[in-house]
Amino acid sequence: MLLYCNTGSLSAQAGFALRVAGYENVRILQGGFAEWKAKGGMDAAEKATAAVKH
């Protein structure tokens, strides 16, 4: 299960509650949606590999 919110703080709290409830496969988008979007969102992987060209 992937959890996210705008900043990451509420999803972290929800993730903790789910783990306490017995869920094991819980992942949290660190930094939230805003940080993910600022880093390039869906294009982040392409941008990261394009910057390494030698």
Tab-separated table of C-alpha atoms in Angstrom:
chain	number	residue	atom	x	y	z
A	1	MET	CA	0.000	0.000	0.000
A	2	LEU	CA	1.399	3.390	-0.969
A	3	LEU	CA	0.319	6.326	1.144
A	4	TYR	CA	0.808	9.980	0.303
A	5	CYS	CA	-0.478	13.382	1.273
A	6	ASN	CA	0.670	16.862	0.326
A	7	THR	CA	3.592	17.095	2.773
A	8	GLY	CA	4.077	13.532	4.012
A	9	SER	CA	3.158	14.120	7.656
A	10	LEU	CA	-0.410	12.783	7.591
A	11	SER	CA	0.568	9.789	5.475
A	12	ALA	CA	3.320	8.992	7.987
A	13	GLN	CA	0.751	8.979	10.789
A	14	ALA	CA	-1.612	6.814	8.743
A	15	GLY	CA	1.235	4.438	7.904
A	16	PHE	CA	2.096	4.061	11.572
A	17	ALA	CA	-1.547	3.305	12.412
A	18	LEU	CA	-1.755	0.709	9.648
A	19	ARG	CA	1.438	-0.999	10.827
A	20	VAL	CA	0.100	-1.096	14.392
A	21	ALA	CA	-3.085	-2.659	12.981
A	22	GLY	CA	-1.002	-5.437	11.433
A	23	TYR	CA	-0.402	-4.281	7.873
A	24	GLU	CA	3.132	-5.055	6.721
A	25	ASN	CA	3.443	-3.877	3.126
A	26	VAL	CA	2.981	-0.137	3.749
A	27	ARG	CA	5.082	2.475	1.960
A	28	ILE	CA	5.011	6.246	2.418
A	29	LEU	CA	5.955	8.821	-0.194
A	30	GLN	CA	8.570	10.723	1.802
A	31	GLY	CA	8.149	14.480	1.426
A	32	GLY	CA	4.647	14.046	0.103
A	33	PHE	CA	3.095	14.919	-3.206
A	34	ALA	CA	4.506	18.455	-3.211
A	35	GLU	CA	8.140	17.267	-3.002
A	36	TRP	CA	7.543	14.512	-5.543
A	37	LYS	CA	6.080	17.059	-7.972
A	38	ALA	CA	8.938	19.522	-7.325
A	39	LYS	CA	11.469	16.796	-8.157
A	40	GLY	CA	9.833	16.116	-11.515
A	41	GLY	CA	6.948	13.793	-10.701
A	42	MET	CA	6.507	11.105	-13.326
A	43	ASP	CA	9.470	12.463	-15.308
A	44	ALA	CA	11.902	12.293	-12.358
A	45	ALA	CA	13.465	8.961	-13.368
A	46	GLU	CA	14.005	10.172	-16.930
A	47	LYS	CA	15.546	13.433	-15.712
A	48	ALA	CA	17.804	11.605	-13.269
A	49	THR	CA	19.210	9.245	-15.891
A	50	ALA	CA	19.508	11.986	-18.539
A	51	ALA	CA	21.717	14.076	-16.213
A	52	VAL	CA	24.302	11.264	-15.948
A	53	LYS	CA	25.259	11.188	-19.629
A	54	HIS	CA	29.032	10.990	-20.186
